[in-house]
Short mmCIF file of C-alpha atoms and ligand atoms in Angstrom, two decimals:
data_model
loop_
_atom_site.label_atom_id
_atom_site.label_comp_id
_atom_site.label_asym_id
_atom_site.label_seq_id
_atom_site.Cartn_x
_atom_site.Cartn_y
_atom_site.Cartn_z
CA MET W 1 6.81 5.83 21.40
CA GLY W 2 5.17 3.95 24.30
CA SER W 3 8.51 3.66 26.01
CA SER W 4 8.51 6.55 28.44
CA MET W 5 9.03 4.31 31.42
CA GLN W 6 10.34 5.85 34.61
CA VAL W 7 13.32 3.82 35.87
CA THR W 8 14.68 4.56 39.35
CA LEU W 9 17.05 2.91 41.81
CA ASP W 10 15.39 1.86 45.03
CA SER W 11 17.25 0.79 48.17
CA ARG W 12 14.38 -0.93 50.00
CA PRO W 13 14.56 -4.69 50.59
CA ALA W 14 12.84 -6.63 47.82
CA ALA W 15 10.07 -8.02 50.01
CA LYS W 16 9.11 -4.52 51.16
CA VAL W 17 8.72 -2.96 47.71
CA GLU W 18 5.17 -2.09 46.80
CA ALA W 19 4.76 -2.82 43.13
CA GLU W 20 2.25 -4.60 40.97
CA ALA W 21 4.97 -7.07 40.09
CA LEU W 22 8.42 -7.85 41.46
CA VAL W 23 10.60 -9.37 38.73
CA SER W 24 13.77 -11.39 39.14
CA TYR W 25 15.43 -14.42 37.59
CA VAL W 26 16.87 -17.81 38.41
CA PHE W 27 19.48 -20.06 36.83
CA GLU W 28 19.30 -23.71 35.95
CA PRO W 29 20.95 -25.58 38.82
CA GLU W 30 24.43 -26.88 38.00
CA LYS W 31 23.70 -30.25 39.55
CA GLU W 32 20.63 -32.32 38.91
CA GLN W 33 19.46 -32.34 42.53
CA GLY W 34 20.14 -28.61 42.89
CA THR W 35 17.52 -25.91 43.16
CA ALA W 36 17.06 -22.72 41.18
CA VAL W 37 16.03 -20.97 44.39
CA GLU W 38 19.36 -19.65 45.63
CA GLY W 39 21.11 -16.37 46.45
CA ALA W 40 18.87 -13.30 46.39
CA ILE W 41 15.95 -15.51 45.35
CA ALA W 42 16.44 -17.73 48.40
CA ASP W 43 16.25 -14.58 50.57
CA LEU W 44 13.02 -13.59 48.87
CA ASP W 45 11.73 -17.12 49.30
CA LYS W 46 12.46 -16.93 53.02
CA ALA W 47 10.53 -13.66 53.33
CA ALA W 48 7.67 -15.30 51.40
CA GLY W 49 7.57 -18.27 53.75
CA GLY W 50 8.89 -20.73 51.20
CA ALA W 51 6.39 -19.89 48.44
CA LEU W 52 9.06 -20.06 45.74
CA SER W 53 10.77 -23.24 46.87
CA ARG W 54 7.39 -24.99 46.94
CA VAL W 55 6.82 -23.99 43.29
CA ALA W 56 10.30 -25.22 42.49
CA ALA W 57 9.62 -28.52 44.22
CA ALA W 58 6.53 -28.87 42.02
CA GLY W 59 8.82 -28.61 39.01
CA GLU W 60 7.48 -25.24 37.84
CA LEU W 61 10.55 -23.14 38.56
CA THR W 62 13.47 -24.74 36.78
CA GLY W 63 15.61 -21.85 35.54
CA LYS W 64 15.16 -22.84 31.87
CA MET W 65 15.76 -19.85 29.59
CA LEU W 66 12.72 -17.54 29.52
CA GLU W 67 10.50 -19.81 31.59
CA PHE W 68 7.96 -17.55 33.32
CA THR W 69 6.63 -18.34 36.79
CA LEU W 70 4.03 -15.95 38.17
CA LEU W 71 2.91 -15.96 41.80
CA HIS W 72 0.14 -13.77 43.19
CA PHE W 73 -0.08 -12.38 46.73
CA ALA W 74 2.80 -14.28 48.28
CA PRO W 75 2.68 -13.83 52.06
CA GLY W 76 5.38 -11.55 53.48
CA VAL W 77 5.95 -9.82 50.14
CA SER W 78 4.47 -6.37 49.54
CA ALA W 79 4.42 -6.66 45.75
CA GLN W 80 1.17 -8.06 44.35
CA ARG W 81 2.97 -10.49 42.09
CA ILE W 82 6.35 -12.16 41.88
CA LEU W 83 7.51 -12.92 38.36
CA VAL W 84 10.48 -15.25 38.21
CA VAL W 85 12.12 -15.60 34.80
CA GLY W 86 14.37 -18.49 33.84
CA ALA W 87 17.85 -17.32 32.88
CA GLY W 88 19.35 -20.59 31.61
CA LYS W 89 22.86 -21.66 32.56
CA ARG W 90 24.88 -19.25 34.70
CA ALA W 91 27.99 -19.82 32.58
CA LYS W 92 26.16 -18.66 29.42
CA PHE W 93 24.57 -15.62 31.03
CA GLY W 94 25.86 -12.12 30.27
CA THR W 95 24.55 -8.62 29.76
CA ALA W 96 22.99 -9.54 26.39
CA GLU W 97 20.91 -12.24 28.07
CA LEU W 98 20.03 -9.90 30.93
CA ARG W 99 18.80 -7.25 28.48
CA ARG W 100 16.60 -9.75 26.65
CA LEU W 101 15.27 -11.17 29.88
CA ALA W 102 14.24 -7.73 31.12
CA SER W 103 12.51 -7.01 27.79
CA ALA W 104 10.65 -10.31 27.88
CA ALA W 105 9.50 -9.67 31.46
CA VAL W 106 8.09 -6.27 30.50
CA ARG W 107 6.28 -7.69 27.50
CA TYR W 108 4.84 -10.48 29.66
CA LEU W 109 3.59 -8.05 32.31
CA LYS W 110 2.38 -5.42 29.88
CA ALA W 111 0.12 -8.03 28.30
CA ARG W 112 -1.42 -8.37 31.80
CA SER W 113 -1.87 -4.59 32.15
CA VAL W 114 0.71 -4.27 34.91
CA LYS W 115 1.84 -0.66 35.25
CA ARG W 116 4.32 -0.47 38.15
CA ILE W 117 7.10 -3.02 38.43
CA ALA W 118 10.26 -3.66 40.41
CA PHE W 119 13.34 -5.54 39.17
CA LEU W 120 15.53 -7.34 41.66
CA ALA W 121 19.27 -7.56 40.84
CA ARG W 122 21.13 -10.84 41.23
CA GLU W 123 24.55 -11.28 42.75
CA GLY W 124 27.16 -10.69 40.06
CA GLU W 125 24.86 -8.29 38.16
CA ARG W 126 24.54 -5.24 40.36
CA GLY W 127 26.89 -2.66 38.80
CA ALA W 128 26.53 0.00 36.12
CA ASP W 129 26.76 -2.40 33.15
CA ALA W 130 24.02 -4.63 34.53
CA ALA W 131 21.84 -1.63 35.37
CA GLU W 132 22.36 -0.35 31.83
CA ALA W 133 21.37 -3.70 30.31
CA VAL W 134 18.29 -3.98 32.53
CA THR W 135 17.20 -0.40 31.83
CA GLU W 136 17.67 -0.92 28.10
CA GLY W 137 15.78 -4.18 28.21
CA LEU W 138 12.88 -2.69 30.14
CA ILE W 139 12.52 0.30 27.82
CA LEU W 140 12.97 -1.78 24.65
CA GLY W 141 10.41 -4.31 25.89
CA ASN W 142 7.95 -1.51 26.52
CA PHE W 143 7.94 -0.54 22.84
CA ASP W 144 5.10 -1.59 20.58
CA GLY W 145 4.63 -0.89 16.89
CA ASP W 146 0.96 -0.04 17.41
CA LYS W 147 1.04 3.64 16.48
CA TYR W 148 -1.74 3.31 13.92
CA ARG W 149 -3.99 1.02 15.96
CA THR W 150 -6.97 2.66 17.60
CA ASP W 151 -7.43 -0.35 19.91
CA LYS W 152 -4.03 -0.47 21.59
CA LYS W 153 -3.94 -3.82 23.35
CA ASN W 154 -0.87 -3.59 25.55
CA PRO W 155 -0.63 -0.36 27.51
CA PRO W 156 2.96 0.44 28.45
CA VAL W 157 4.47 -0.19 31.86
CA GLU W 158 4.77 3.18 33.60
CA SER W 159 7.54 2.72 36.14
CA ALA W 160 10.25 0.31 37.23
CA ALA W 161 12.17 0.37 40.50
CA LEU W 162 15.59 -1.32 40.36
CA ILE W 163 16.26 -3.13 43.63
CA GLY W 164 19.58 -4.33 45.00
CA PHE W 165 21.92 -2.53 42.58
CA ASP W 166 25.24 -0.92 43.60
CA ALA W 167 25.84 2.79 44.08
CA GLU W 168 27.47 3.10 40.60
CA ALA W 169 24.34 1.77 38.95
CA GLN W 170 22.82 5.22 38.37
CA SER W 171 25.22 6.00 35.51
CA GLY W 172 24.13 2.74 33.86
CA VAL W 173 20.47 3.62 34.25
CA ASP W 174 21.06 7.02 32.67
CA ARG W 175 23.03 5.55 29.76
CA GLY W 176 20.54 2.75 29.28
CA ARG W 177 17.62 5.14 29.08
CA ILE W 178 19.30 7.31 26.45
CA ILE W 179 20.38 4.37 24.32
CA ALA W 180 17.10 2.41 24.51
CA GLU W 181 14.92 5.44 23.80
CA SER W 182 17.12 6.20 20.81
CA GLN W 183 16.87 2.62 19.59
CA ASN W 184 13.08 2.86 19.94
CA PHE W 185 13.20 6.07 17.90
CA THR W 186 14.91 4.05 15.15
CA ARG W 187 12.41 1.20 15.49
CA GLU W 188 9.49 3.55 15.14
CA LEU W 189 10.91 5.05 11.95
CA GLY W 190 11.43 1.55 10.55
CA ASN W 191 7.80 0.72 11.18
CA GLU W 192 6.43 3.81 9.47
CA PRO W 193 4.50 3.07 6.28
CA SER W 194 5.95 4.81 3.22
CA ASN W 195 2.92 7.07 2.84
CA TRP W 196 3.70 8.49 6.28
CA LEU W 197 7.44 8.62 5.75
CA THR W 198 8.55 10.00 2.42
CA PRO W 199 12.10 11.37 2.11
CA ARG W 200 10.74 14.85 2.87
CA LEU W 201 8.88 13.64 5.96
CA LEU W 202 11.91 11.65 7.14
CA ALA W 203 13.99 14.83 6.83
CA GLU W 204 11.40 16.69 8.93
CA ARG W 205 11.56 13.98 11.59
CA ALA W 206 15.36 14.17 11.55
CA GLU W 207 15.20 17.95 11.87
CA ALA W 208 12.81 17.82 14.83
CA MET W 209 15.01 15.23 16.55
CA ALA W 210 18.19 17.23 15.87
CA ARG W 211 16.65 20.39 17.25
CA GLU W 212 15.55 18.62 20.42
CA ALA W 213 18.89 16.83 20.86
CA GLY W 214 21.02 19.88 20.08
CA LEU W 215 22.66 18.54 16.91
CA ALA W 216 23.55 20.59 13.87
CA ILE W 217 21.57 19.51 10.82
CA ASP W 218 21.73 20.37 7.15
CA ILE W 219 19.09 19.01 4.79
CA LEU W 220 20.05 18.92 1.14
CA ASP W 221 17.07 19.33 -1.17
CA GLU W 222 16.94 18.31 -4.82
CA LYS W 223 18.58 21.56 -5.96
CA ARG W 224 21.63 21.14 -3.75
CA ILE W 225 21.79 17.43 -4.55
CA GLU W 226 22.01 18.42 -8.21
CA GLN W 227 24.61 21.13 -7.54
CA LEU W 228 26.75 18.55 -5.74
CA LYS W 229 26.38 16.26 -8.79
CA MET W 230 25.09 13.31 -6.79
CA GLY W 231 24.23 11.50 -10.01
CA ALA W 232 23.83 8.04 -8.48
CA LEU W 233 21.25 9.27 -5.97
CA MET W 234 19.48 11.37 -8.61
CA GLY W 235 19.33 8.37 -10.92
CA VAL W 236 17.37 6.41 -8.33
CA ALA W 237 15.17 9.40 -7.43
CA ARG W 238 14.09 9.97 -11.06
CA GLY W 239 11.50 7.22 -10.84
CA SER W 240 9.54 8.93 -8.07
CA VAL W 241 7.45 12.10 -7.90
CA GLU W 242 8.72 12.49 -4.32
CA PRO W 243 11.95 14.53 -4.30
CA PRO W 244 15.07 13.08 -2.64
CA ARG W 245 16.77 14.46 0.44
CA VAL W 246 20.19 14.05 2.06
CA MET W 247 20.25 14.57 5.82
CA VAL W 248 23.55 15.66 7.35
CA LEU W 249 23.73 15.67 11.14
CA THR W 250 26.82 16.73 13.04
CA TYR W 251 27.85 16.22 16.63
CA THR W 252 30.90 18.25 17.69
CA PRO W 253 32.57 17.58 21.05
CA GLU W 254 33.40 20.50 23.32
CA LYS W 255 37.12 19.86 23.04
CA LEU W 256 38.01 19.35 19.40
CA THR W 257 41.68 18.72 18.75
CA PRO W 258 42.90 19.49 15.23
CA GLY W 259 43.73 16.34 13.32
CA ALA W 260 41.52 14.18 15.55
CA PRO W 261 39.58 11.41 13.82
CA VAL W 262 36.09 12.16 12.52
CA LEU W 263 33.60 9.31 12.42
CA GLY W 264 31.30 9.35 9.38
CA LEU W 265 28.07 7.36 9.56
CA VAL W 266 26.32 6.75 6.24
CA GLY W 267 22.85 5.18 6.24
CA LYS W 268 20.66 3.93 3.40
CA ALA W 269 17.21 5.50 3.60
CA ILE W 270 15.06 4.19 0.76
CA THR W 271 11.61 5.01 2.15
CA PHE W 272 10.13 2.43 -0.21
CA ASP W 273 11.87 0.01 -2.55
CA THR W 274 9.66 -1.25 -5.38
CA GLY W 275 12.78 -2.28 -7.26
CA GLY W 276 12.17 0.43 -9.85
CA ILE W 277 11.93 -0.75 -13.47
CA SER W 278 13.57 -4.03 -12.34
CA ILE W 279 10.41 -4.32 -10.27
CA LYS W 280 10.08 -6.68 -7.33
CA PRO W 281 7.40 -9.38 -7.10
CA SER W 282 4.38 -8.22 -5.05
CA ASN W 283 4.85 -10.98 -2.46
CA ASP W 284 6.32 -9.38 0.67
CA MET W 285 6.82 -6.07 -1.12
CA GLU W 286 5.04 -4.27 1.76
CA LYS W 287 8.10 -5.02 3.86
CA MET W 288 10.16 -2.70 1.70
CA LYS W 289 8.94 0.26 3.78
CA PHE W 290 11.78 -0.68 6.13
CA ASP W 291 14.45 -0.13 3.45
CA MET W 292 15.35 3.07 5.33
CA ALA W 293 16.46 1.16 8.44
CA GLY W 294 20.15 1.96 7.91
CA GLY W 295 19.44 5.68 7.80
CA ALA W 296 17.13 5.36 10.79
CA ALA W 297 19.90 3.57 12.73
CA MET W 298 22.23 6.51 12.08
CA LEU W 299 19.56 8.94 13.29
CA GLY W 300 19.03 6.88 16.46
CA ALA W 301 22.77 6.69 17.10
CA MET W 302 23.14 10.46 16.65
CA ARG W 303 20.21 11.07 18.99
CA ALA W 304 21.96 9.02 21.67
CA LEU W 305 25.41 10.51 21.05
CA ALA W 306 24.08 14.05 21.38
CA GLN W 307 23.28 13.19 24.99
CA LEU W 308 26.17 10.83 25.78
CA LYS W 309 28.75 13.25 24.37
CA PRO W 310 31.61 11.11 23.03
CA PRO W 311 35.05 12.73 22.73
CA ILE W 312 34.97 12.49 18.93
CA LYS W 313 33.26 14.41 16.14
CA VAL W 314 30.57 12.39 14.38
CA ILE W 315 28.90 13.21 11.07
CA ALA W 316 25.90 11.27 9.79
CA VAL W 317 25.06 11.43 6.09
CA ILE W 318 21.72 9.90 5.14
CA PRO W 319 20.70 9.86 1.48
CA SER W 320 16.99 9.25 1.07
CA THR W 321 14.66 8.60 -1.86
CA GLU W 322 11.91 6.29 -2.99
CA ASN W 323 12.84 3.64 -5.58
CA MET W 324 9.89 3.80 -7.97
CA PRO W 325 9.24 2.78 -11.61
CA GLY W 326 7.86 6.17 -12.76
CA GLY W 327 7.77 7.32 -16.37
CA ARG W 328 11.08 9.12 -16.01
CA ALA W 329 12.69 6.31 -14.03
CA GLN W 330 16.22 5.17 -14.84
CA LYS W 331 16.29 1.99 -16.90
CA PRO W 332 18.52 -1.06 -16.92
CA GLY W 333 21.62 -0.23 -18.91
CA ASP W 334 21.57 3.48 -18.05
CA VAL W 335 24.85 5.05 -17.02
CA GLN W 336 24.99 7.48 -14.10
CA ILE W 337 27.91 9.62 -13.02
CA ALA W 338 28.36 9.50 -9.25
CA MET W 339 29.49 12.49 -7.18
CA SER W 340 32.98 10.98 -7.00
CA GLY W 341 33.18 11.15 -10.79
CA LYS W 342 32.95 7.38 -11.30
CA SER W 343 30.58 6.19 -14.02
CA ILE W 344 28.15 3.43 -13.11
CA GLU W 345 26.27 1.13 -15.44
CA VAL W 346 22.94 0.43 -13.76
CA ILE W 347 22.26 -3.16 -14.80
CA ASN W 348 19.55 -3.67 -12.19
CA THR W 349 17.54 -0.77 -10.80
CA ASP W 350 16.71 -2.85 -7.71
CA ALA W 351 20.35 -2.62 -6.60
CA GLU W 352 19.64 1.00 -5.65
CA GLY W 353 20.96 1.06 -2.11
CA ARG W 354 24.59 0.88 -3.19
CA LEU W 355 23.93 3.70 -5.68
CA ILE W 356 22.63 6.19 -3.13
CA LEU W 357 25.27 5.10 -0.59
CA SER W 358 28.05 5.80 -3.09
CA ASP W 359 27.10 9.48 -3.09
CA GLY W 360 26.56 9.46 0.69
CA ILE W 361 30.05 8.06 1.19
CA ALA W 362 31.59 10.61 -1.19
CA TYR W 363 29.87 13.43 0.66
CA ALA W 364 30.88 12.16 4.11
CA LYS W 365 34.49 12.09 2.91
CA LYS W 366 34.14 15.59 1.52
CA LEU W 367 32.90 16.74 4.93
CA GLY W 368 36.05 15.37 6.54
CA ALA W 369 35.21 11.87 7.78
CA THR W 370 38.42 9.96 8.52
CA HIS W 371 36.60 6.70 9.37
CA LEU W 372 33.40 5.46 7.78
CA VAL W 373 30.69 3.09 8.90
CA ASP W 374 27.68 2.49 6.71
CA ALA W 375 24.53 0.57 7.57
CA ALA W 376 22.08 -0.61 4.95
CA THR W 377 19.34 -3.13 4.26
CA LEU W 378 21.44 -3.83 1.21
CA THR W 379 21.01 -7.38 -0.04
CA GLY W 380 18.70 -10.37 0.07
CA ALA W 381 21.93 -12.38 -0.28
CA ILE W 382 23.04 -11.54 3.26
CA VAL W 383 19.76 -13.04 4.51
CA VAL W 384 20.60 -16.22 2.59
CA ALA W 385 24.06 -16.28 4.16
CA LEU W 386 23.32 -15.30 7.77
CA GLY W 387 19.53 -15.49 8.16
CA ASN W 388 17.92 -13.14 10.63
CA VAL W 389 20.49 -13.67 13.37
CA ASN W 390 23.74 -11.93 12.43
CA THR W 391 24.42 -8.64 10.70
CA GLY W 392 27.02 -9.07 7.95
CA VAL W 393 30.19 -7.05 8.54
CA PHE W 394 32.49 -6.08 5.65
CA GLY W 395 35.37 -3.69 5.50
CA SER W 396 38.70 -2.56 4.15
CA ASP W 397 40.61 -2.26 7.42
CA ARG W 398 41.08 -5.26 9.69
CA ASP W 399 41.71 -3.18 12.80
CA PHE W 400 38.61 -1.06 12.27
CA ILE W 401 36.50 -4.17 11.57
CA ASP W 402 37.72 -5.67 14.85
CA ARG W 403 36.81 -2.52 16.74
CA VAL W 404 33.29 -2.57 15.32
CA LEU W 405 32.93 -6.27 16.15
CA ALA W 406 34.12 -5.63 19.72
CA SER W 407 31.54 -2.85 20.03
CA ALA W 408 28.83 -5.16 18.69
CA LYS W 409 29.80 -7.76 21.26
CA ARG W 410 29.65 -5.30 24.13
CA ALA W 411 26.34 -3.91 22.84
CA GLY W 412 24.82 -7.37 22.59
CA GLU W 413 24.20 -7.17 18.84
CA LYS W 414 25.17 -10.24 16.83
CA MET W 415 27.46 -9.41 13.92
CA TRP W 416 29.70 -11.63 11.83
CA PRO W 417 32.67 -10.80 9.56
CA MET W 418 32.34 -11.54 5.85
CA PRO W 419 35.15 -11.81 3.26
CA LEU W 420 35.99 -9.04 0.80
CA ASP W 421 38.95 -10.44 -1.14
CA ASP W 422 40.32 -8.55 -4.13
CA ASP W 423 39.34 -11.53 -6.30
CA TYR W 424 35.68 -10.53 -6.02
CA ARG W 425 36.39 -7.14 -7.57
CA ASP W 426 36.06 -8.58 -11.10
CA LEU W 427 32.35 -9.12 -10.53
CA ILE W 428 31.56 -5.39 -10.83
CA LYS W 429 33.61 -4.79 -14.00
CA SER W 430 31.57 -3.08 -16.71
CA THR W 431 32.35 -2.95 -20.40
CA ILE W 432 31.00 0.54 -21.00
CA ALA W 433 31.45 2.28 -17.61
CA ASP W 434 33.87 2.26 -14.67
CA ILE W 435 31.74 -0.23 -12.74
CA GLN W 436 28.35 -1.89 -12.89
CA ASN W 437 25.94 -2.10 -9.97
CA VAL W 438 25.37 -5.89 -10.03
CA SER W 439 27.47 -8.82 -11.16
CA GLY W 440 24.95 -10.51 -13.39
CA GLY W 441 25.75 -13.85 -11.77
CA ARG W 442 24.10 -15.53 -8.81
CA GLY W 443 26.99 -15.88 -6.39
CA ALA W 444 28.29 -13.71 -3.56
CA GLY W 445 25.57 -11.06 -3.82
CA ALA W 446 26.31 -9.43 -0.48
CA ILE W 447 30.04 -9.29 -1.24
CA VAL W 448 29.43 -7.78 -4.68
CA ALA W 449 27.37 -5.03 -3.02
CA ALA W 450 30.10 -4.41 -0.47
CA TRP W 451 32.75 -4.27 -3.21
CA PHE W 452 30.69 -1.67 -5.03
CA LEU W 453 30.73 0.51 -1.90
CA ARG W 454 34.46 -0.04 -1.47
CA GLU W 455 35.02 1.63 -4.83
CA PHE W 456 33.91 4.87 -3.17
CA THR W 457 35.57 4.62 0.23
CA GLY W 458 39.10 4.62 -1.19
CA ASP W 459 41.79 4.61 1.50
CA THR W 460 39.45 5.69 4.30
CA PRO W 461 39.06 2.92 6.90
CA TRP W 462 35.51 1.71 6.38
CA VAL W 463 33.10 -0.84 7.76
CA HIS W 464 29.86 -1.84 6.05
CA LEU W 465 26.98 -3.36 8.00
CA ASP W 466 24.46 -5.28 5.86
CA ILE W 467 21.40 -5.28 8.11
CA ALA W 468 18.87 -6.66 5.58
CA GLY W 469 18.32 -9.74 7.76
CA THR W 470 18.46 -8.10 11.18
CA ALA W 471 16.62 -4.78 10.93
CA TRP W 472 13.17 -6.38 10.89
CA LEU W 473 11.49 -9.11 12.93
CA ASP W 474 8.91 -11.05 10.90
CA ASP W 475 7.47 -12.74 13.97
CA ALA W 476 7.30 -11.47 17.53
CA LYS W 477 9.87 -12.86 19.96
CA PRO W 478 9.34 -13.00 23.74
CA TRP W 479 11.59 -9.92 24.02
CA ALA W 480 10.40 -7.91 21.00
CA GLY W 481 7.32 -7.44 18.85
CA LYS W 482 7.15 -7.81 15.08
CA GLY W 483 8.69 -4.94 13.16
CA GLY W 484 11.74 -2.70 13.20
CA THR W 485 14.51 -3.82 15.56
CA GLY W 486 16.66 -0.70 15.69
CA VAL W 487 19.71 -2.87 15.02
CA ALA W 488 23.15 -1.20 14.90
CA VAL W 489 22.21 1.75 17.12
CA ARG W 490 23.83 0.26 20.22
CA THR W 491 26.94 -0.88 18.36
CA LEU W 492 27.48 2.52 16.75
CA VAL W 493 27.01 4.30 20.06
CA ASP W 494 29.56 2.03 21.71
CA LEU W 495 31.99 2.57 18.82
CA ALA W 496 31.79 6.35 19.08
CA MET W 497 31.95 6.35 22.88
CA ASN W 498 35.15 4.26 22.85
CA PHE W 499 36.71 5.76 19.76
CA ASN W 500 39.71 7.56 21.20
CA GLY W 501 40.50 5.45 24.18
CA ARG W 502 41.38 1.80 24.03
CA ALA W 503 38.21 -0.21 23.68
CA PRO W 504 37.63 -2.29 26.84
CA ALA W 505 37.69 -6.03 26.29
CA ALA W 506 34.42 -7.53 25.08
CA LYS W 507 32.46 -9.46 27.68
N1 LIG V 601 16.38 -3.48 -0.27
C1 LIG V 601 16.83 -4.58 -1.02
C2 LIG V 601 17.50 -5.66 -0.17
C3 LIG V 601 16.61 -6.41 0.79
C4 LIG V 601 16.06 -7.62 0.44
C5 LIG V 601 16.41 -5.94 2.07
C6 LIG V 601 15.29 -8.31 1.34
C7 LIG V 601 15.66 -6.63 2.98
C8 LIG V 601 15.09 -7.84 2.61
C9 LIG V 601 17.84 -4.13 -2.06
O1 LIG V 601 17.69 -2.86 -2.57
C10 LIG V 601 17.71 -5.07 -3.21
O2 LIG V 601 16.68 -5.09 -3.80
N2 LIG V 601 18.76 -5.85 -3.48
C11 LIG V 601 18.72 -6.80 -4.51
C12 LIG V 601 20.04 -6.75 -5.23
C13 LIG V 601 20.06 -7.54 -6.51
C14 LIG V 601 19.21 -6.85 -7.55
C15 LIG V 601 21.48 -7.67 -6.97
C16 LIG V 601 18.52 -8.18 -3.89
O3 LIG V 601 19.09 -8.43 -2.83
O4 LIG V 601 17.76 -8.96 -4.44
ZN1 LIG V 602 16.33 -2.80 -4.22
ZN1 LIG V 603 16.69 -1.52 -1.25
#
C-alpha cells in the first residue's frame, strides 16, 4: 500500500530532532505589516539564528495556503531541511486543513526522496484530534496508486516523529493510523483495474481483510444469491461471464444489548460498468473500474471499525457484479423481481447500481439492520449538481441525515444534503411493473436514483451517499494523487463510533 509509515511522538525540542526534514506551518499574518514567523515557528527561527525571518523578509514565507518554503542546513537545527507550509488564515484553519497540509507535505518530500521526517505541532493544535488529523494526513499523503508501475518514482516516507504534541496525543496517533490505513485500503481497491478485481477477486480480498481484522464474513455465491431470489442483482449479472458475489461482513461489540440499534452499510460494487446493453460511449469508459468505490468504502470502514471497536453492531452488505452486454444480458424493457418482491422494469441497463443496491438493502434489513447507510457511485447527475467537491446526501430521516452530516464535518469530508420530496416519486412510476429504474426524462437524475432506493428501505432510517463525483480524483492535488480517494470511510467510521452516545458538536 506504500503507506506503512511509522508515526511516533517525540518529546525533544524541534531544533534538536535529527530528521531529513522538519515540517511545520505558518499562518498569513492578520495585519499587513505582521509576520508569519510567530509562536513555535519564532522559537525555531531563534534556534536557527533568524534563518526563517530572513526568508520571510524576502517575501518567500507568507503563510498563503499550501505555499512551500524549503531551507537546507539551517544553522542550529539538527534536521537537514526545514519545510514550512503555508496554512492560510488562522480563522479558517481546522483539522480538515491540518490533515490536507500534512498530506501535501509528505507528497512534497516524498518527491525529493526524503525518508525520515518530523512534524512540529503549532499552538492550538497539540491534542489528540490534531495528532489524529496529522497522522491521517501523513499516511494518506504517503499513498500512491503505482502498484502496477515497475519504475516507482516516489518511494514512501518511512517514519515521522511528531514534535510538541500533548500527552493525550497518542490516542489520536493510534486512531489516525487505523483510519488512514483503512482509507488507503479503500483507495487501492478503487484503483484496481477490472481484470485484477472481478467480483470473485474482490470477495477474496474482503475475506483476507476480514480474517486479518477479526471480522465475521459470509460470501454469497451465485447459488445462494439465486436461493435468496436477488433478482435485481442477478438481472445485472446475466450480462457477464463472471459470477456475482455478495459480501457480508459483521462486527459485533463485546457487550451487545438486546434491542440495540444495528448499523447496516450497503455499498455498490460494480467492478466494471460498461452500461450493459444500454452501452456507454468509449470516452472515459476506463474510469468505470472505480464503480465499486461504494463497496470498497464499506470494506475500509469495516476494517477500521474492527480495530476501533465501536459500541454498536455493524453489518456491511456489498453486492458485486460486472455490468456487461453479454449474449444473455438483460435488455431494456425487461422486468426483474427484486428480493423484496417488488417488480422492476429495467428501462436502462446502465442504471444498474440502484438495481444491485435494492437487493443489498433488502438483505441488510433481513439481517437485522435498524439503520441503513449506502454509498454508491450512482449517478452522473450528482456530478452535474455538485461537481467533484461534495458528496450528495439523501435520506428518509432528517435526524439521521443530520447525524451523518455532523460525522462528515468532523471527518473533514465535504457532503451536502439533497432534496427527496414525495413529488419526485412519480418519476419512477412504471406502467407494467411496480417501478422503473429510470425516469425517462432528463431532470433530477440523482434524486430519481435515490427515490428508487427509498422504495426498498421502507421505514428504516436510511441515508444514501452518492459518491460518483468524489470517489475519484481525475487530476492530482497537492495532497493526493490521481485515482481513488477512499471517500466516506472516515465519515462512516465517525458515525459508528458515535452512534450510541450523543455526537459531539462538529468543529
Ligand atoms: N456508474 C454510473 C454512474 C457514474 C457516472 C459514476 C459517472 C461515476 C461517474 C451509473 O451506473 C450510471 O451509469 N448511471 C447513469 C444513470 C442513467 C442511465 C439514468 C448515469 O448517471 O448516466
Ligand atoms: Zn451504469
Ligand atoms: Zn454504475
